[in-house]
Every structure is written in structure tokens, then in C-alpha cells.
Amino acid sequence: MVKVTFIGHSCFALDNGSEKILIDPFITGNPVVKAGGAPVKADFILVTHGHGDHLGDAISLAKENKATIIANYELCTYCQSQGVEKVHPMHIGGGNKFSFGSVKLTIAHHGSTLGDKLQYGGNPVGFIIRTGGKIIYHAGDTGLFLDMKLIGELDKIDLALLPIGGNFTMDIPDAVKAVEFLRPKRAIPMHYNTFDLIACDPKDFTGGIKPFGAEGIVLGFGETYELN
Ligand code: NI
Ligand code: MN
């Protein structure tokens, strides 16, 4: 069992009962994060790319928790240069076992710059995360891509976390197509309604994916879903 908490935007907290994993911890400056409602504990922090709405508070949280940042090589090197002690660099197509399970990096079609100088952050990624006996796919920021069929073929996804807000990522029709390609058991939408530019009604997504046998779950900001 894994407890999946939607913090807001693309930030999720996973809890397998013994370890806490934070993904894309955009908390400071995130208009939808409830005051005091964001997690401050993490053993591992996964970051899909360097944009501020994903790298977010990863560096300060990693230092406070002595947590390990898992990301691509370029982003890990940057975090180290900012004083993070524990990083685990990986890259697209590569997987590794961790105490909580495993992580494999997937492609994501997007950009990735970081810091004030807009440094190169390597290629953006998505994650296939195994923990608590479940397989979770966090797509990061991405447009729709046909290789999602392959991702769904290689791993029987229990839960897909997919951006639906458009403009920077897939919109709802494309995210519905992503579900058709991935064939996950369940899907939770993300990267919408944080700002006006990415406003949409997530019910259009959960309704749209029904024909593909996937259960759509809309989580409120700070809400937790028990993945059994
Ligand atoms: Ni981005
Ligand atoms: Mn983003």
C-alpha cells in the first residue's frame, strides 16, 4: 500500500509506511499549497526537471532532511553545487534499486533550465517508481508522445500522474490519449489550476479516460489517496 498525497501542481508525497518520497516539491510560492499543509519530511526527493515549479524547495528540503535527491545527472550536479550532500544521478532509460523500491527514468518532451543564470539542466524526465508493491508513473512536464505505449507495455502501471493543464504540457484531450497509450489502472491529473493559464476542469479528464478502463481520481490540494 502507498499513500499518495497531492500537494499541488506536480508535487506529490508518497508514503509506503516506512519511507517518504517527495516528487517535484514546489511549495514556496505555490499559490495552491495550503499554509502549513505542505510536507516537510522526506527521505528521498525526486525532481523531473529544473524549472522552478518542479525543483522548487528540493535543495532546502534535502538539506533539512538529509534526504537524497534523485534526478538526472545535470540536475544532481547542480544540487551538489548548491550544498546538497546526498544525490543519486541517473539518466533516461536507466533504473536503480533504492531502499523503498526502484526508480527508472523515462523521456519527457519539455525543457529544463535552472537557477538565475538559466543553466542547462539536462533533459527533463518522467519517473517509473516501484514502492509498496505498486508501480507509479509520474510523467513530469511533457507533451504527448507515442512511446507512452512502450512505457505501458513494459510496466503494468497502477497509477499514472499526468499533466493536463495545457500551454506548457499536454492538455486534457492529449492526456486522455496518454491514458489510452499507457493503460494504467488509475490516473490522477496534475499541473492544472495552479495559475489561470493552466486552468481546466479535471472532470473532463476523468470522464474521458473511462472508455480505456482507467479510474480517474481528482485529488484536492493536500488530499491523500490510498493506493491498494
Ligand atoms: Ni517545466
Ligand atoms: Mn511545470
Coordinates of C-alpha atoms and ligand atoms in Angstrom, one line a residue:
M1 CA 0.0 0.0 0.0
V2 CA 1.2 3.5 -0.8
K3 CA -0.4 6.7 0.5
V4 CA -0.3 9.3 -2.3
T5 CA -0.8 12.9 -1.3
F6 CA -1.3 15.6 -3.9
I7 CA 0.4 18.7 -2.6
G8 CA -0.5 20.8 -5.6
H9 CA 0.8 21.4 -9.2
S10 CA 3.1 18.4 -9.9
C11 CA 4.1 17.8 -6.3
F12 CA 3.2 14.5 -4.7
A13 CA 4.2 12.9 -1.4
L14 CA 4.4 9.1 -1.4
D15 CA 4.5 7.1 1.9
N16 CA 5.0 3.4 1.8
G17 CA 4.7 3.1 5.6
S18 CA 8.3 3.3 6.3
E19 CA 9.8 5.9 3.9
K20 CA 8.6 9.2 2.5
I21 CA 9.3 10.2 -1.1
L22 CA 8.6 13.8 -2.4
I23 CA 8.3 14.5 -6.1
D24 CA 8.7 18.0 -7.6
P25 CA 8.4 19.8 -4.3
F26 CA 7.2 23.2 -5.5
I27 CA 5.9 24.5 -2.1
T28 CA 7.3 28.1 -1.5
G29 CA 5.4 30.4 -3.9
N30 CA 2.9 27.8 -4.9
P31 CA -0.4 29.6 -4.7
V32 CA -2.4 26.4 -4.1
V33 CA -0.4 25.0 -1.3
K34 CA -2.3 25.4 1.9
A35 CA -0.4 27.3 4.6
G36 CA 1.3 24.8 6.9
G37 CA -0.2 21.9 4.8
A38 CA 2.9 21.0 2.9
P39 CA 5.1 18.1 4.0
V40 CA 8.5 19.0 5.4
K41 CA 9.7 15.4 5.9
A42 CA 11.3 13.4 3.1
D43 CA 13.8 10.6 2.8
F44 CA 14.1 10.9 -1.0
I45 CA 13.3 13.8 -3.3
L46 CA 12.7 13.1 -7.0
V47 CA 12.9 16.0 -9.4
T48 CA 11.7 15.8 -13.0
H49 CA 13.4 18.9 -14.3
G50 CA 15.0 22.2 -13.3
H51 CA 12.1 24.6 -13.8
G52 CA 11.2 26.5 -10.6
D53 CA 7.8 24.9 -10.4
H54 CA 9.4 21.5 -10.1
L55 CA 12.8 21.9 -8.5
G56 CA 11.0 24.2 -6.1
D57 CA 12.2 23.6 -2.5
A58 CA 14.1 20.4 -3.3
I59 CA 17.5 21.8 -2.3
S60 CA 16.5 23.3 1.1
L61 CA 14.3 20.3 2.0
A62 CA 17.1 17.9 1.1
K63 CA 19.5 19.8 3.4
E64 CA 17.0 19.9 6.3
N65 CA 16.1 16.2 6.0
K66 CA 19.5 14.9 4.9
A67 CA 17.4 13.4 2.1
T68 CA 18.7 12.0 -1.2
I69 CA 17.8 13.8 -4.4
I70 CA 17.2 11.5 -7.3
A71 CA 17.3 13.3 -10.7
N72 CA 19.2 13.3 -14.0
Y73 CA 23.0 13.8 -13.8
E74 CA 23.0 17.5 -14.7
L75 CA 20.4 18.4 -12.1
C76 CA 22.1 16.3 -9.4
T77 CA 25.4 18.1 -10.2
Y78 CA 23.7 21.4 -9.8
C79 CA 22.1 20.4 -6.4
Q80 CA 25.5 19.3 -5.2
S81 CA 27.0 22.7 -6.2
Q82 CA 24.3 24.2 -4.0
G83 CA 25.4 22.2 -1.0
V84 CA 23.2 19.1 -1.2
E85 CA 25.2 16.2 0.3
K86 CA 23.3 13.2 -1.0
V87 CA 22.3 12.9 -4.6
H88 CA 21.8 9.9 -6.9
P89 CA 22.3 10.8 -10.5
M90 CA 20.6 8.7 -13.2
H91 CA 19.6 9.2 -16.8
I92 CA 16.8 8.4 -19.3
G93 CA 16.3 4.6 -19.7
G94 CA 18.3 3.8 -16.6
G95 CA 16.8 2.3 -13.4
N96 CA 18.1 1.7 -10.0
K97 CA 17.0 0.0 -6.8
F98 CA 16.6 2.0 -3.6
S99 CA 15.5 1.1 -0.1
F100 CA 11.9 2.0 -0.9
G101 CA 11.8 0.0 -4.2
S102 CA 13.2 1.4 -7.5
V103 CA 13.1 4.3 -9.9
K104 CA 13.5 4.3 -13.7
L105 CA 13.8 7.5 -15.8
T106 CA 11.6 8.0 -18.8
I107 CA 11.7 10.6 -21.6
A108 CA 9.6 13.7 -21.3
H109 CA 9.3 16.3 -24.1
H110 CA 9.9 19.6 -22.5
G111 CA 12.7 22.0 -21.5
S112 CA 14.9 22.2 -18.4
T113 CA 16.9 25.2 -17.3
L114 CA 17.7 26.1 -13.7
G115 CA 18.9 28.8 -11.4
D116 CA 19.2 32.6 -12.0
K117 CA 21.6 32.0 -14.9
L118 CA 19.2 29.6 -16.7
Q119 CA 21.8 26.9 -16.6
Y120 CA 21.4 23.8 -18.7
G121 CA 19.5 21.2 -16.6
G122 CA 19.9 18.2 -18.9
N123 CA 16.8 16.5 -20.5
P124 CA 13.6 16.6 -18.5
V125 CA 12.3 13.2 -17.4
G126 CA 9.4 11.2 -16.0
F127 CA 9.7 8.5 -13.4
I128 CA 8.5 4.9 -13.1
I129 CA 8.5 4.4 -9.3
R130 CA 8.1 1.0 -7.7
T131 CA 7.3 1.1 -4.0
G132 CA 4.9 -0.6 -1.6
G133 CA 4.1 -3.2 -4.2
K134 CA 2.8 -0.7 -6.7
I135 CA 4.0 0.9 -9.9
I136 CA 3.5 4.6 -10.2
Y137 CA 4.3 6.7 -13.3
H138 CA 4.9 10.5 -12.8
A139 CA 5.1 12.0 -16.3
G140 CA 6.8 15.2 -15.3
D141 CA 6.1 18.1 -17.7
T142 CA 5.6 16.7 -21.2
G143 CA 3.7 16.8 -24.4
L144 CA 2.0 13.6 -25.6
F145 CA 4.4 11.1 -27.1
L146 CA 3.8 7.7 -28.8
D147 CA 6.4 6.0 -26.7
M148 CA 3.9 6.1 -23.8
K149 CA 2.7 2.9 -25.4
L150 CA 6.0 1.3 -24.8
I151 CA 6.1 2.6 -21.2
G152 CA 2.7 1.0 -20.6
E153 CA 3.8 -2.2 -22.3
L154 CA 7.0 -2.6 -20.1
D155 CA 5.3 -1.8 -16.8
K156 CA 1.8 -2.5 -15.7
I157 CA 1.1 0.9 -14.2
D158 CA -1.1 1.0 -11.1
L159 CA -1.2 4.8 -11.0
A160 CA -0.3 7.4 -13.6
L161 CA 0.2 11.0 -12.6
L162 CA -0.4 13.1 -15.7
P163 CA -0.2 16.8 -16.5
I164 CA -3.5 18.1 -18.1
G165 CA -3.3 21.9 -17.9
G166 CA -2.1 22.6 -21.5
N167 CA 0.1 25.5 -22.6
F168 CA 3.3 24.0 -21.1
T169 CA 2.3 20.4 -21.2
M170 CA -0.5 18.1 -22.5
D171 CA -4.0 19.4 -22.3
I172 CA -7.0 17.2 -21.4
P173 CA -7.6 15.6 -24.9
D174 CA -3.9 14.8 -25.1
A175 CA -3.8 13.5 -21.6
V176 CA -6.8 11.2 -22.4
K177 CA -4.8 9.9 -25.3
A178 CA -1.9 9.3 -23.0
V179 CA -4.1 7.1 -20.8
E180 CA -5.1 5.2 -24.0
F181 CA -1.4 4.6 -24.7
L182 CA -0.3 3.9 -21.1
R183 CA -3.3 1.8 -20.0
P184 CA -2.8 2.5 -16.2
K185 CA -5.3 1.1 -13.7
R186 CA -5.8 4.6 -12.3
A187 CA -4.8 8.2 -13.2
I188 CA -4.6 11.4 -11.2
P189 CA -4.4 14.7 -13.1
M190 CA -1.7 17.3 -12.2
H191 CA -0.2 20.6 -13.4
Y192 CA -3.6 22.4 -13.7
N193 CA -5.4 25.2 -11.9
T194 CA -2.3 26.4 -10.2
F195 CA -2.4 29.5 -12.3
D196 CA -5.1 30.9 -14.7
L197 CA -3.0 29.9 -17.7
I198 CA -3.4 26.2 -16.9
A199 CA -7.0 26.3 -15.7
C200 CA -9.3 23.5 -16.7
D201 CA -11.9 21.1 -15.3
P202 CA -10.3 17.8 -14.3
K203 CA -13.7 16.1 -14.6
D204 CA -13.3 16.3 -18.3
F205 CA -10.2 14.2 -17.9
T206 CA -11.6 11.6 -15.5
G207 CA -14.7 11.3 -17.7
G208 CA -12.6 11.0 -20.9
I209 CA -10.5 8.1 -19.7
K210 CA -13.3 5.8 -18.7
P211 CA -13.5 4.1 -22.1
F212 CA -9.9 3.0 -21.6
G213 CA -10.7 1.1 -18.3
A214 CA -8.8 3.6 -16.1
E215 CA -10.3 5.1 -13.0
G216 CA -9.7 8.8 -12.8
I217 CA -9.2 10.3 -9.4
V218 CA -9.3 14.0 -8.8
L219 CA -7.5 14.9 -5.6
G220 CA -7.9 18.3 -3.9
F221 CA -4.8 20.1 -2.8
G222 CA -3.4 18.3 0.2
E223 CA -5.7 15.4 -0.2
T224 CA -4.5 11.8 0.2
Y225 CA -5.4 8.7 -1.8
E226 CA -4.6 5.2 -0.5
L227 CA -3.3 3.1 -3.4
N228 CA -4.1 -0.5 -2.6
Ligands
NI1 NI 8.6 22.8 -16.8
MN2 MN 5.9 22.9 -15.0

